[in-house]
Each structure stands twice: as C-alpha cells, then as structure tokens.
CSV table of C-alpha atoms and ligand atoms in Angstrom, one decimal:
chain,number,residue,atom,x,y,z
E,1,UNK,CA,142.9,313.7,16.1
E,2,UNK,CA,145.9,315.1,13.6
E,3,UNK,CA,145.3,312.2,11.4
E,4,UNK,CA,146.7,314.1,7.9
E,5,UNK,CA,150.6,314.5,9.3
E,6,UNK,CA,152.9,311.9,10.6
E,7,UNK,CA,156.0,312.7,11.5
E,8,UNK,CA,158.9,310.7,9.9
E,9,UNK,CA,162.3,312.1,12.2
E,10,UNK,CA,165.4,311.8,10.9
E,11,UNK,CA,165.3,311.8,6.7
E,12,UNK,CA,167.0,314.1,4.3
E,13,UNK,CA,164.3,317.1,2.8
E,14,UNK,CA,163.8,318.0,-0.9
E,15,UNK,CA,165.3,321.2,-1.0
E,16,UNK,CA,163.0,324.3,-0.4
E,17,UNK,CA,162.8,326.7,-2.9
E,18,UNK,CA,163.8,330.7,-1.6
E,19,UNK,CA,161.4,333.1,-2.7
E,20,UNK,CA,161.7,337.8,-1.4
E,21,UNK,CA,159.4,336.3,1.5
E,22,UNK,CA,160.9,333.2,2.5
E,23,UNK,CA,164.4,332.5,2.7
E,24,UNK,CA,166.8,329.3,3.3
E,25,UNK,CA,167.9,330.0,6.9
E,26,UNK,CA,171.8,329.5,6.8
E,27,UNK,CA,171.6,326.3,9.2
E,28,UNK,CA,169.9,324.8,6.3
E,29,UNK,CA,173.4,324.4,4.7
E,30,UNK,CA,174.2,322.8,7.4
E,31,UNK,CA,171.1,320.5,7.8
E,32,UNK,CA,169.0,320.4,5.5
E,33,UNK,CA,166.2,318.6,7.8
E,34,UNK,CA,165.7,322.5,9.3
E,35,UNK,CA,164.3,325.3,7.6
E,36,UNK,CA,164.7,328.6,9.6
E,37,UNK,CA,162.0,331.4,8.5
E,38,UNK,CA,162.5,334.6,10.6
E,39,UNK,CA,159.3,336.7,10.0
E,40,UNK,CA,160.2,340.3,9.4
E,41,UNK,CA,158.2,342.1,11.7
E,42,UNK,CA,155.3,343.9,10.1
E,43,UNK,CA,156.1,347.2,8.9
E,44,UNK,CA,153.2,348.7,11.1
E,45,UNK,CA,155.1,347.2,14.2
E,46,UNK,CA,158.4,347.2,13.6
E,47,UNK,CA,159.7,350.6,14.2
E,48,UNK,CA,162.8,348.9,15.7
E,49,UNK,CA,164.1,347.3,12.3
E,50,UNK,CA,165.4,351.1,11.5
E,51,UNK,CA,167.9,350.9,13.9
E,52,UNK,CA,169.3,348.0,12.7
E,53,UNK,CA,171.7,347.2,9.5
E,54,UNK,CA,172.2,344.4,8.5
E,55,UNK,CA,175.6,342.3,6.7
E,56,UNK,CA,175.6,339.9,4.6
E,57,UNK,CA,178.2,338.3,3.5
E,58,UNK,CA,179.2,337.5,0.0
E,59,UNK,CA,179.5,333.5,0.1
E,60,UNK,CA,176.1,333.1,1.7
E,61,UNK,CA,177.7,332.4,5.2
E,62,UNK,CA,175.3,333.3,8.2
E,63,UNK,CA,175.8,337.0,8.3
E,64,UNK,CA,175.7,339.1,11.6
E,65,UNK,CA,173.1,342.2,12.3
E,66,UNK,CA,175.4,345.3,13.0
E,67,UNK,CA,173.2,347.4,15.6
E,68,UNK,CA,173.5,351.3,14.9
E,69,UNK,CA,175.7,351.9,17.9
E,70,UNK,CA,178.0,349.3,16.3
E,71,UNK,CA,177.8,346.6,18.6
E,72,UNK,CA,177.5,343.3,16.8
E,73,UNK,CA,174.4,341.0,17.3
E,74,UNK,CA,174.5,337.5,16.1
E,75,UNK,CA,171.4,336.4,14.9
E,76,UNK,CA,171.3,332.7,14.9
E,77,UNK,CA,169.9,330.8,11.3
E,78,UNK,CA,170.5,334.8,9.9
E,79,UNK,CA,169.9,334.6,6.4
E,80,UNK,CA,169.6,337.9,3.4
E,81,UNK,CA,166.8,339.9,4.8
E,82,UNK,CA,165.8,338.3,7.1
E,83,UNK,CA,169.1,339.3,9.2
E,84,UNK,CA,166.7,342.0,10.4
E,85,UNK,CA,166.6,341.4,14.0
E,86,UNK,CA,165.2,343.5,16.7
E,87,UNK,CA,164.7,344.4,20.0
E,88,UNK,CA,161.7,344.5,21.5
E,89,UNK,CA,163.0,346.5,24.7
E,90,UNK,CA,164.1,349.4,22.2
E,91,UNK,CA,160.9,350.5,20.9
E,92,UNK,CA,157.8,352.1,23.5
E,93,UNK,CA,155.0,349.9,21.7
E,94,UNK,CA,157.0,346.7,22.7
E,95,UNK,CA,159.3,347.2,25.3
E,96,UNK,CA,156.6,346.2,28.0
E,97,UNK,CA,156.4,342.8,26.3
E,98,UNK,CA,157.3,339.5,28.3
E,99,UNK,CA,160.5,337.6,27.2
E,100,UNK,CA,159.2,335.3,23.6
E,101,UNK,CA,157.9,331.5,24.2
E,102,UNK,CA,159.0,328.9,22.0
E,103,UNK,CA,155.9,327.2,20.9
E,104,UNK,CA,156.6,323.5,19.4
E,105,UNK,CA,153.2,322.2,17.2
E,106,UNK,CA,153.7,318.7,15.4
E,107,UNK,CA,151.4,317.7,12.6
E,108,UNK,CA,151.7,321.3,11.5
E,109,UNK,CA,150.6,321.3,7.8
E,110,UNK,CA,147.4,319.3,9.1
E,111,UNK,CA,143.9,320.8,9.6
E,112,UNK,CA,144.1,321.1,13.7
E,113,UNK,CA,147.0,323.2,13.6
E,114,UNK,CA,146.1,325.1,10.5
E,115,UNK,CA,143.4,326.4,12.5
E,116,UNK,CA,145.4,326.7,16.0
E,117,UNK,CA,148.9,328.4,14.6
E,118,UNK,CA,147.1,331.6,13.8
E,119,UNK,CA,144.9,331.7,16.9
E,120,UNK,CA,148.9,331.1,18.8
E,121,UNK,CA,150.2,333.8,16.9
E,122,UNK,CA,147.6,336.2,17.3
E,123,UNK,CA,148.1,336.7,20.7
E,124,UNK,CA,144.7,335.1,21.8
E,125,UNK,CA,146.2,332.6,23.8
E,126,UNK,CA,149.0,333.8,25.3
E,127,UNK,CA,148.2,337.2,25.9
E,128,UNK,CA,148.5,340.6,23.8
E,129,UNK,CA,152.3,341.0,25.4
E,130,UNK,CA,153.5,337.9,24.6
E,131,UNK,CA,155.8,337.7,21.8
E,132,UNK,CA,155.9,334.3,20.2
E,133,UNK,CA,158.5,332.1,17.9
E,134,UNK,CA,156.7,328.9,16.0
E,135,UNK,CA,158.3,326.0,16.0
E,136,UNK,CA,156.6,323.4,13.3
E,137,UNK,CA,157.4,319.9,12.8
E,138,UNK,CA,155.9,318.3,9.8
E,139,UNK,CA,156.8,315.1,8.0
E,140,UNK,CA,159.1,314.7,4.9
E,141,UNK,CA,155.7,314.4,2.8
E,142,UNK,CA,154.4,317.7,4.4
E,143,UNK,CA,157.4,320.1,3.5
E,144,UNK,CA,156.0,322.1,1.0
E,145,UNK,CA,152.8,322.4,3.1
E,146,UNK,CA,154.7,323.7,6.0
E,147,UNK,CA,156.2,326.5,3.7
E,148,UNK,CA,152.5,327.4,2.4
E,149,UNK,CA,152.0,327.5,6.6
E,150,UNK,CA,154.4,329.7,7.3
E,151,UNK,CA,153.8,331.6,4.2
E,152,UNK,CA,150.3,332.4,5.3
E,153,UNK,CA,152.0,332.7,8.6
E,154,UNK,CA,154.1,335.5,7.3
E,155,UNK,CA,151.3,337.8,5.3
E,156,UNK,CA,148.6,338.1,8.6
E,157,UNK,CA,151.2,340.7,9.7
E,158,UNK,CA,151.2,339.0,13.3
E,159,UNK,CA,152.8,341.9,15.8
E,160,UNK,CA,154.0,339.1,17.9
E,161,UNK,CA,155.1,336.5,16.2
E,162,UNK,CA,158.8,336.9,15.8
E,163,UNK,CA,159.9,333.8,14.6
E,164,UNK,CA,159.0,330.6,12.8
E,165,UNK,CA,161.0,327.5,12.1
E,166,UNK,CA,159.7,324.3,9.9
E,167,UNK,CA,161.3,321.0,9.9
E,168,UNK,CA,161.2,317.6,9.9
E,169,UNK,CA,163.5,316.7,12.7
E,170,UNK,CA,162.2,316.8,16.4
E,171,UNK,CA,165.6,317.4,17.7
E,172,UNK,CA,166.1,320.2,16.2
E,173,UNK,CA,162.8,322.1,16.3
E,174,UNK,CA,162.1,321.2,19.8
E,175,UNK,CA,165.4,323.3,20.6
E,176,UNK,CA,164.5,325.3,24.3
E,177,UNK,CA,160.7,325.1,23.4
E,178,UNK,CA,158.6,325.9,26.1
E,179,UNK,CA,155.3,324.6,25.0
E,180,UNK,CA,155.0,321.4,23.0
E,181,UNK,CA,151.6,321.0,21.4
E,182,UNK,CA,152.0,317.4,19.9
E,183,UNK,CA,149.1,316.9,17.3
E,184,UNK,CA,150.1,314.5,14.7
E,185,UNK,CA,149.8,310.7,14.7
E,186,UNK,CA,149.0,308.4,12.3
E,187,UNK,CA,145.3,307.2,11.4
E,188,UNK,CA,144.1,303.8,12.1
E,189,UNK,CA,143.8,302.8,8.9
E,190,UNK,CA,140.5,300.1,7.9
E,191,UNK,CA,141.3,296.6,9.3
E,192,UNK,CA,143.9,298.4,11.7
E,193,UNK,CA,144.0,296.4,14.8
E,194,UNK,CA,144.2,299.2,17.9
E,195,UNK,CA,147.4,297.3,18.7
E,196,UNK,CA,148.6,298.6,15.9
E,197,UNK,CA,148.1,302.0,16.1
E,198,UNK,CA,149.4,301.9,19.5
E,199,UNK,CA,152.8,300.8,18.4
E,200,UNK,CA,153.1,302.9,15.1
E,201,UNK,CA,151.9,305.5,17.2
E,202,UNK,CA,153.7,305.1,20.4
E,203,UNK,CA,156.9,304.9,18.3
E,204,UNK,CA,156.5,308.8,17.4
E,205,UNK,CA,155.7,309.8,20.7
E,206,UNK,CA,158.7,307.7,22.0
E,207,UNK,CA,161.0,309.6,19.9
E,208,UNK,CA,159.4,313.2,20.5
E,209,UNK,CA,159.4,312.4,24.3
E,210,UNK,CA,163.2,311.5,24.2
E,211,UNK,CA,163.7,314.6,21.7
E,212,UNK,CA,161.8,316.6,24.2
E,213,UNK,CA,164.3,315.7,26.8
E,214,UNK,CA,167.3,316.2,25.2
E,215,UNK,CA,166.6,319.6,24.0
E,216,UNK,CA,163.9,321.1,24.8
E,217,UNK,CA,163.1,323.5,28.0
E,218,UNK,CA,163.7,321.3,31.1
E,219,UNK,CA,159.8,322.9,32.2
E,220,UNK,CA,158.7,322.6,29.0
E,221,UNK,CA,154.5,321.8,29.0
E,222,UNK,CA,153.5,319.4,26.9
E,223,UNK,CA,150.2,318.6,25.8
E,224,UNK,CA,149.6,315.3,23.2
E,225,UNK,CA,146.4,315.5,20.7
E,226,UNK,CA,147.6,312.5,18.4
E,227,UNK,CA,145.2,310.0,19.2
E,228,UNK,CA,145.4,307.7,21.5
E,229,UNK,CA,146.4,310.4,23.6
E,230,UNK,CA,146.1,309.4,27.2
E,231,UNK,CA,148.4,306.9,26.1
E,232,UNK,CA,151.2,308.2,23.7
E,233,UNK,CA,151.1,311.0,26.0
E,234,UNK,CA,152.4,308.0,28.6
E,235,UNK,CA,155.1,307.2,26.4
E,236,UNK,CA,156.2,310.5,25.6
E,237,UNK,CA,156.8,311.6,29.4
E,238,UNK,CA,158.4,307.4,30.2
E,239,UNK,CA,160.7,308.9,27.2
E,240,UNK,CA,161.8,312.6,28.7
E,241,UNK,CA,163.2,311.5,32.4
E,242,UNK,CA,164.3,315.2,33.0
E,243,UNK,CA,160.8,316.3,32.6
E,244,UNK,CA,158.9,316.6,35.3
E,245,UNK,CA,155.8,314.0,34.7
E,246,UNK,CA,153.3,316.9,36.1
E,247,UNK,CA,154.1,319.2,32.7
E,248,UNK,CA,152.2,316.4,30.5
E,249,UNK,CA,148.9,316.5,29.3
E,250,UNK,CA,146.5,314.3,26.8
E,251,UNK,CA,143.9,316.5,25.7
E,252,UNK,CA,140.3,315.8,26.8
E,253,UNK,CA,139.2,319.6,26.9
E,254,UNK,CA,137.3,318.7,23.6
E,255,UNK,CA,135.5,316.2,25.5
E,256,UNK,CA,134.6,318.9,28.1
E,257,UNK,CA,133.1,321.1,25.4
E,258,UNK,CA,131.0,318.7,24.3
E,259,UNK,CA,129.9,317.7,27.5
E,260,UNK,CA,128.9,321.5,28.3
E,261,UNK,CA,126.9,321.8,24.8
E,262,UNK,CA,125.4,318.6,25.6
E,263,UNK,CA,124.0,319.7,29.2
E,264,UNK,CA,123.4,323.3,28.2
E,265,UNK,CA,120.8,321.7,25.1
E,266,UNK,CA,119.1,319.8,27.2
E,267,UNK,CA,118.6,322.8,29.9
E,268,UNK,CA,118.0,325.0,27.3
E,269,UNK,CA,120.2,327.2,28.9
E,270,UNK,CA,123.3,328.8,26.6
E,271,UNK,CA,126.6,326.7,27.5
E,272,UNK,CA,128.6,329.4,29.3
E,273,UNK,CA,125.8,328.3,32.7
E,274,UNK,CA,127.6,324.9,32.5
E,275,UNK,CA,130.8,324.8,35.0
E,276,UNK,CA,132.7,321.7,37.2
E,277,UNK,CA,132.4,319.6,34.0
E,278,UNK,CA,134.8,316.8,34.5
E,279,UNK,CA,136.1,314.3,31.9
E,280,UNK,CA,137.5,310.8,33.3
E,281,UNK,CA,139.5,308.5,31.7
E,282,UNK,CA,140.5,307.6,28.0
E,283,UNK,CA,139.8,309.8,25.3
E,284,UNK,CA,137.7,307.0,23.9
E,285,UNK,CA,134.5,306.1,24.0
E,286,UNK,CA,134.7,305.0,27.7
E,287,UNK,CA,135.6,308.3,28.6
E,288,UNK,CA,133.4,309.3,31.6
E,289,UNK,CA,131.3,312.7,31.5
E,290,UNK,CA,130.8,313.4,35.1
E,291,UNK,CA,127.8,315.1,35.3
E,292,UNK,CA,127.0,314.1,39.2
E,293,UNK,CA,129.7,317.2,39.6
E,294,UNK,CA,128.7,319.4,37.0
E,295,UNK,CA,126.6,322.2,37.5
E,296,UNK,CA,124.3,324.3,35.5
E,297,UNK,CA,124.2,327.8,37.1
E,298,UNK,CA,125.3,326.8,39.7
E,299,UNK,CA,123.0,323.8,40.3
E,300,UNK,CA,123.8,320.2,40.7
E,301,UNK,CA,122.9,319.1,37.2
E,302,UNK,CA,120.6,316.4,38.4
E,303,UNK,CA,118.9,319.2,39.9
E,304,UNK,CA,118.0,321.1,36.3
E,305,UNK,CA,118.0,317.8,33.9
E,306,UNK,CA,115.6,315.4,35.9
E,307,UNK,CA,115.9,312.9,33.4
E,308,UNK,CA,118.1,310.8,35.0
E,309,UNK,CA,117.8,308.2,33.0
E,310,UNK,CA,118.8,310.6,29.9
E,311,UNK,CA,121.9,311.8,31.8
E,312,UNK,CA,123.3,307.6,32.0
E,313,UNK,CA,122.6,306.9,28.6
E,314,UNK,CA,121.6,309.3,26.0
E,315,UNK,CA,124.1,312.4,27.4
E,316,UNK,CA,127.0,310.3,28.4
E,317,UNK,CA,126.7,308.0,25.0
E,318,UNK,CA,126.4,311.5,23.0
E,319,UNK,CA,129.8,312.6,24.8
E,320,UNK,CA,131.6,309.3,23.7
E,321,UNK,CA,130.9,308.9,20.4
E,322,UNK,CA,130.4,313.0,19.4
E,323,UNK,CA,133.3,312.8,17.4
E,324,UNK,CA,132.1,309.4,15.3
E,325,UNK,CA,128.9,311.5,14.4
E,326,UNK,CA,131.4,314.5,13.3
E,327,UNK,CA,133.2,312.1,11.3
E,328,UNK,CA,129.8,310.8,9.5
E,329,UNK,CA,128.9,314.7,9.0
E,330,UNK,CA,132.3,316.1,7.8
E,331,UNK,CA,134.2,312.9,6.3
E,332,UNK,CA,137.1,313.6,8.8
E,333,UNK,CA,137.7,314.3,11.8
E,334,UNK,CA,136.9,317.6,13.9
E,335,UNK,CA,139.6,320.0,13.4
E,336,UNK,CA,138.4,323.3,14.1
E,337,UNK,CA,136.5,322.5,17.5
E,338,UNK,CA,140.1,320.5,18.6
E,339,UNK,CA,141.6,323.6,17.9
E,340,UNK,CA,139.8,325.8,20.1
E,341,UNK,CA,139.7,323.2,22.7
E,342,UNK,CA,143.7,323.5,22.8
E,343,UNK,CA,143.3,326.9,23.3
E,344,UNK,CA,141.2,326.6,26.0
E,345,UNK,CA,143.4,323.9,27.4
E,346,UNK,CA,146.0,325.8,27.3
E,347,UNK,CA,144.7,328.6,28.7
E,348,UNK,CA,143.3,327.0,31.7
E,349,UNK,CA,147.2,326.6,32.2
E,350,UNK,CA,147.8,329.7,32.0
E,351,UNK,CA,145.2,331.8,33.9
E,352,UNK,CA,143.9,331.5,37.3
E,353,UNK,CA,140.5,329.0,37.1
E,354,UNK,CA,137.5,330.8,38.2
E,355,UNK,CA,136.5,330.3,41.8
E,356,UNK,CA,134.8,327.4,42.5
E,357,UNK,CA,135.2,325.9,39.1
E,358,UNK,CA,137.7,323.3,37.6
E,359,UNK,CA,139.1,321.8,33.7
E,360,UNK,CA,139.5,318.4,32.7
E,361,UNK,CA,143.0,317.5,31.2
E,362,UNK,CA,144.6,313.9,31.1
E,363,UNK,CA,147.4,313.9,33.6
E,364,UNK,CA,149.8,311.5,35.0
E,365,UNK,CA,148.6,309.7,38.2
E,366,UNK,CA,150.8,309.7,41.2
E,367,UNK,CA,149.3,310.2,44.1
E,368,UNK,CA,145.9,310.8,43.0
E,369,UNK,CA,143.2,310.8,45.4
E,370,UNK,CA,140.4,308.7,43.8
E,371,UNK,CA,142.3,305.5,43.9
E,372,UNK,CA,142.9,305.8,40.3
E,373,UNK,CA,145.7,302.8,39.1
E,374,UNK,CA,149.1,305.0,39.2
E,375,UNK,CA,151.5,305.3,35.9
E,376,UNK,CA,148.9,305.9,34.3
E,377,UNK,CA,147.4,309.6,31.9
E,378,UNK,CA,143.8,310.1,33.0
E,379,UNK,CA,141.7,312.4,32.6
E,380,UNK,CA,140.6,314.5,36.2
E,381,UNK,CA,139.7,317.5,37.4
E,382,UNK,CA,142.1,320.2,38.2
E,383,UNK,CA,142.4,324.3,38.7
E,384,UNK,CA,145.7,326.0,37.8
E,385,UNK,CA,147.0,329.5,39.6
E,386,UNK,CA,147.8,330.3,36.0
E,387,UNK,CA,151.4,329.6,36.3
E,388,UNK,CA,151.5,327.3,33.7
E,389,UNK,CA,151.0,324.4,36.6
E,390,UNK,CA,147.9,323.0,37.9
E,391,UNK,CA,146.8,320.8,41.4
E,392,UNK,CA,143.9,318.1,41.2
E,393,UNK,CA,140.5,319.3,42.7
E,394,UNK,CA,141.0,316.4,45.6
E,395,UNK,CA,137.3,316.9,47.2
E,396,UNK,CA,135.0,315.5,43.9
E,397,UNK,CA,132.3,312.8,45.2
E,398,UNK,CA,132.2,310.0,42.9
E,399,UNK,CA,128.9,307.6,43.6
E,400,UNK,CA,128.6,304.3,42.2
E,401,UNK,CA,127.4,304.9,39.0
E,402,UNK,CA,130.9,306.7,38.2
E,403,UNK,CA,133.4,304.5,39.9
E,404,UNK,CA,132.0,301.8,37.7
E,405,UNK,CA,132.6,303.7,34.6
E,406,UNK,CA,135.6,305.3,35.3
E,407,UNK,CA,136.7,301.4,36.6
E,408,UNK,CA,136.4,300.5,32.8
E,409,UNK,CA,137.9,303.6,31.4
E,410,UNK,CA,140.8,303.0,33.8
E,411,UNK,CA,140.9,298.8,32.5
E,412,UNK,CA,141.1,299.8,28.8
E,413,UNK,CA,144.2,302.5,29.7
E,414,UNK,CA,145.9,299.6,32.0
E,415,UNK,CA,145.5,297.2,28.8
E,416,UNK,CA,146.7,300.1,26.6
E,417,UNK,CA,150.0,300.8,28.4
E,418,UNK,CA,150.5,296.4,28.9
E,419,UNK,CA,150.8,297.3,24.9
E,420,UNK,CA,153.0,299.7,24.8
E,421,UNK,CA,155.2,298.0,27.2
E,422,UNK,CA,158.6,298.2,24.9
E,423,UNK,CA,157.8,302.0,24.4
E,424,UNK,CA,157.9,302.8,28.5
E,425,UNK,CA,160.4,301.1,29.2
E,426,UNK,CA,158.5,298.1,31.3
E,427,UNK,CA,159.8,295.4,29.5
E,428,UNK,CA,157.9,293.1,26.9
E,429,UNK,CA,154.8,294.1,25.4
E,430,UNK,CA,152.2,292.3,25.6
E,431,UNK,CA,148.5,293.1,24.1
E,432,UNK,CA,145.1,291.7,25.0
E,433,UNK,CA,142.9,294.5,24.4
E,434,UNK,CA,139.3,292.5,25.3
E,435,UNK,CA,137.0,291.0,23.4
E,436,UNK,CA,135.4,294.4,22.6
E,437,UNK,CA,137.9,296.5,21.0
E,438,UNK,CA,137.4,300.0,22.1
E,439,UNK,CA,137.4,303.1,20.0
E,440,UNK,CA,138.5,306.9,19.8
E,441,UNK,CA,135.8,308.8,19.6
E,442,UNK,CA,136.3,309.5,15.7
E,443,UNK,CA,136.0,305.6,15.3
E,444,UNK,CA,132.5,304.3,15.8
W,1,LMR,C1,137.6,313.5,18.2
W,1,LMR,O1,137.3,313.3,19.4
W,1,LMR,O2,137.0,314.2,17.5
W,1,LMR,C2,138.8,312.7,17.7
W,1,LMR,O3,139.6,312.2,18.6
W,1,LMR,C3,138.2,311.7,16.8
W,1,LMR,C4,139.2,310.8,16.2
W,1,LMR,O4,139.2,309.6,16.5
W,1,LMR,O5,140.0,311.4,15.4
C-alpha cells in the first residue's frame, strides 16, 4: 500500500535545518540519522510548562529541565526550548491521563500515514486520555518531508501528543515503541517480477523485524501495511524471536470495508447493518470475502442477497480487485480509506468487539482451527477483549465453496514464503510462483 517511502536503514542524513518551531534534538550531535522534535504542548493545554524552567547550556550540550521545587529532571534528546518538559500528573486537566504509548509509523512522509498521524494524535484512536509520542521512520530521500510532517504535526495544537521523533534508522526510532504501524515498502515497479518485490521487500521487513526485537517493547503490536503484507509481515515476526508471534498483524481490515460496502449496496441497506464480515487469506486478489458468515442485520447474507450467483462472482471479484479499480480512478493507490482501515484495525485491538460479531486481521497460524497450513500470516476471524490481544472466532462453518478458495489463497502464501526462504530463516529460497502470477489488489 505505502508505495511513495522506502526505507533505506542505516545512511548518514543531510543535515536538518532548526527553525523557533523545530529544533535539532541534542542526540542529533550524536547521530545524525535521529532527529528528536519534542512538541511543546499547546499553550491552551499546557498549564504545566509554568512550573517548569528550563537550562540550557552554553556549548549546545543536552541541557536538563530544573522543576520549580528544584529537583532536576533530565529530559532525554533536550534541546533550547524545547527543554520544556512536563508532567502530566501535575496539572487537574491531565493528571487522569494513562501513561504515553510510543507509536512507531514507517513510510511516514507518504500519503497513508499523512492521513493516519493526525487521526493517532488526535486522540481518535486511542482514546481522549491517552497521551501519545510519534515515532516516524522515513527514508534518506524523505527527510525534509518528515520535517514538513512533524511541522504540520506541531501547529494542529494536538493536547496529547507529547512527543515526535523523525529518522531514518529503525533502531533508533523503534526505541520501547509499543505499537509499530509498518506502512512503507517499495512499489512493484513495471516489468517487476513478484519475486522481486518479495525480496526487495522482505529485506525491509527483515531488518525492521530484527530492529523491532532489539529495541523495541518486548509486547510491542505490530501491524504491516507494506504490501505484500501477509508475507513481509512473516518475515518481520521470523526476524523478532522475543516477540511474541500473536502481536503481528498484516492488514486486511481494508478488505473488510470493502466487503461491507459491497454487501450493504447490493442490500440497499447503509453499511453499518453489515457484521461477521471475514477476510481469508492473502491480501491479493485471492483473498476470500466470506460472505456464507456475514450477516446483514443480523441475517445470513444469502438470506437478504438471493443472488447467489452474484455473491461467487460479481461481489467476491469486486472485493479482490477494489483496489485495481481505485488505482484506475485516482492514479495511485488508496490512501485515505487504508488509513481509516488502520484505525479501525487498531481499534478492534483495543476495544471489546461487539457481541456476537468479529474483525478480520492477518495473523500468524499456530494452532488454528480450520486446518489452515501453519507458519504462515492469514487472514481470519477474531474478537479482542480490548486488551490490545485478540483469540480466533474457532466456531465459523466453512462449506465447499470457501475451502476451495481459501485452498488457493493459502497455495499462493505457501509459494510466497518458499520465496522468501533466506529472509525466515528456512534455508534457500526458492521461487515458483505459478503460471499465473498473482496480484495485490492495486495491481490488476
Ligand atoms: C489496496 O488494496 O488498495 C492496495 O493494497 C493496493 C496496492 O496494491 O497498493
């Protein structure tokens, strides 16, 4: 999906120009791969900043914040005024706040996360008490972009976004994340073979996953957009050992959307009647839009949509190849709708799922209960308490019709991961993708 923003880990920056709103953090002298920005809380908010003064020292060294009852606070990356620090205990308006989340987006100068870092920072996704520090990784050719980012970042005056961090190298701006929200990969470019984009792409997600690991929150929750995404998502957890496989995700709720516009048109009911929408599989085009499970208030879809024959061919194909069709409309991919559809991914995490009902995500399979191939991401059905954790809905009939399809989604991930053999860990890659080489959605 992030096609604009590879990440290139590991190269020297140009160096970033310090303007009264955006400042050099002081671990830039130090590496000048990591640009620090601490957002001064907005003046509306930020009642606490009066209690604190703040030092700076004459040779640009990071400087400490002095609190008014003297004690010293050292603010890591402290740099001119941005040494303002704060407590959000201190003050009534914030002291009921949860403890801040360290949110991790790759590919963050591209059009997905232009369109998700504010929705994050406005509190719409994690709740209206939960302060939040941006981490954004961006490639060497996306610097400056990242600083118009967190620019714009800094003037919408966000209560509860604390912090914000741009860099280039994972290691560093994965530092105790709790949420990794991995959106860029490469494009395949015309006359690509998928091979290739498997290994240009699988080589990012290798390193991320292995970054992830070694410094990054050992729960952190990690949910992969770069396309392929069931796969690189494979790679990334085979790369992060003390990460619990469970806390990976490949993102299919965009599928799921679609799916629910899709049904709800053809009922001509509004889409918020469409529930138990599960997505199987690849995020490709033989992803498998379940609607023998779905339900349209409440009804077994084949119930409401008699056209069976419609619901085979005409809805599922629609599903597949929506994003294609986007791509003809827009020249590029869908950004805004992948956007919202992380949001809703993430929040199915993080609230309880309505009774009854379920979310698709791509998860890893181990000990699945549909005799889907195991080691592998897939796309299923599952509820969370809204712990940040979910549990696969276990008791979801599958007829025929789907255990063919889902059989072919489930071939095309099993040739997939044969590719990206020397990225797992399982020895020697070795790629025979089929005779029909199979597509993201964005590709037909
Ligand atoms: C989408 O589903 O819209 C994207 O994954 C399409 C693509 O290939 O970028």
């Amino acid at each position: 999906m992030a096609m604009s923003d590879l990440t290139t880990p590991k190269t020297t920056s140009p160096f970033l120009r310090s303007s009264s709103q955006l400042r050099l953090s002081s671990k830039l002298h130090l590496s000048n791969q990591f640009r620090h920005l601490h957002l001064l809380p907005p003046p509306l908010h930020a009642t606490s900043i009066s209690k604190i003064s703040c030092s700076v020292s004459q040779n640009n060294q990071a400087p400490v914040a002095v609190q008014e009852n003297g004690s010293v606070k050292t603010k890591k990356e402290c740099y001119g005024v941005f040494c303002l620090t704060y407590d959000l205990k201190a003050e009534e308006e914030t002291k009921s706040w949860k403890k801040m989340i360290n949110v991790a987006v790759s590919g963050a100068a591209g059009m997905i996360s232009n369109h998700l870092l504010f929705k994050l920072a406005s509190g719409s996704v994690f709740g209206p008490d939960q302060p939040i520090a941006l981490k954004l990784l961006g490639s060497e050719r996306s610097i400056q972009a990242l600083e118009g980012v967190a620019m714009e970042l800094e003037d919408s005056l966000f209560p509860l976004l604390r912090e914000v961090d741009i860099g280039t190298d994972p290691y560093e701006v994965f530092q105790d994340v709790d949420w990794a929200l991995l959106i860029g990969a490469k494009p395949r470019g015309p006359g690509m073979e998928r091979a290739a984009l498997l290994d240009i792409n699988g080589q990012i997600f290798a390193e991320q996953g292995k970054a992830l690991n070694a410094v990054a929150s050992p729960n952190v929750k990690v949910l992969v957009v770069g396309n392929p995404c069931n796969t690189n998502a494979l790679i990334c957890l085979k790369n992060a050992p003390n990460i619990p496989a469970k806390n990976f995700h490949a993102l299919t709720r965009l599928d799921e959307n679609r799916a629910k516009c899709q049904l709800a048109l053809k009922a001509g009911v509004f889409y918020d009647k469409v529930s138990n929408m599960t997505i199987w599989g690849n995020h490709s085009t033989t992803q498998v839009p379940d609607f023998l499970n779905a339900r349209i208030n409440g009804l077994p879809v084949k119930e409401v949509i008699t056209d069976h024959k419609w619901l085979e061919e005409g809805f599922t194909e629609s599903v597949q190849k929506r994003g294609g069709l986007l791509i003809q409309k827009w020249g590029r991919s869908s950004a805004a709708s992948t956007a919202v559809s992380i949001v809703d991914a993430i929040k199915s995490l993080v609230t309880p799922t309505p009774e009854g009902d379920w979310f698709s995500t791509g998860v890893y399979t181990n000990g699945n209960p549909y005799g889907i191939a195991e080691d592998l991401v897939f796309s299923m059905p599952c509820r969370s308490k809204g712990d940040g954790d979910y549990e696969l809905v276990k008791d979801v009939e599958i007829d025929d019709y789907l255990r063919n399809r889902i059989a072919k989604s489930e071939a095309e991930l099993l040739a997939e991961k044969k590719c990206v053999a020397h990225l797992t860990g399982d020895g020697i890659a070795f790629c025979d993708l089929g005779p029909v080489d199979t597509m993201l959605p964005g590709e037909v």
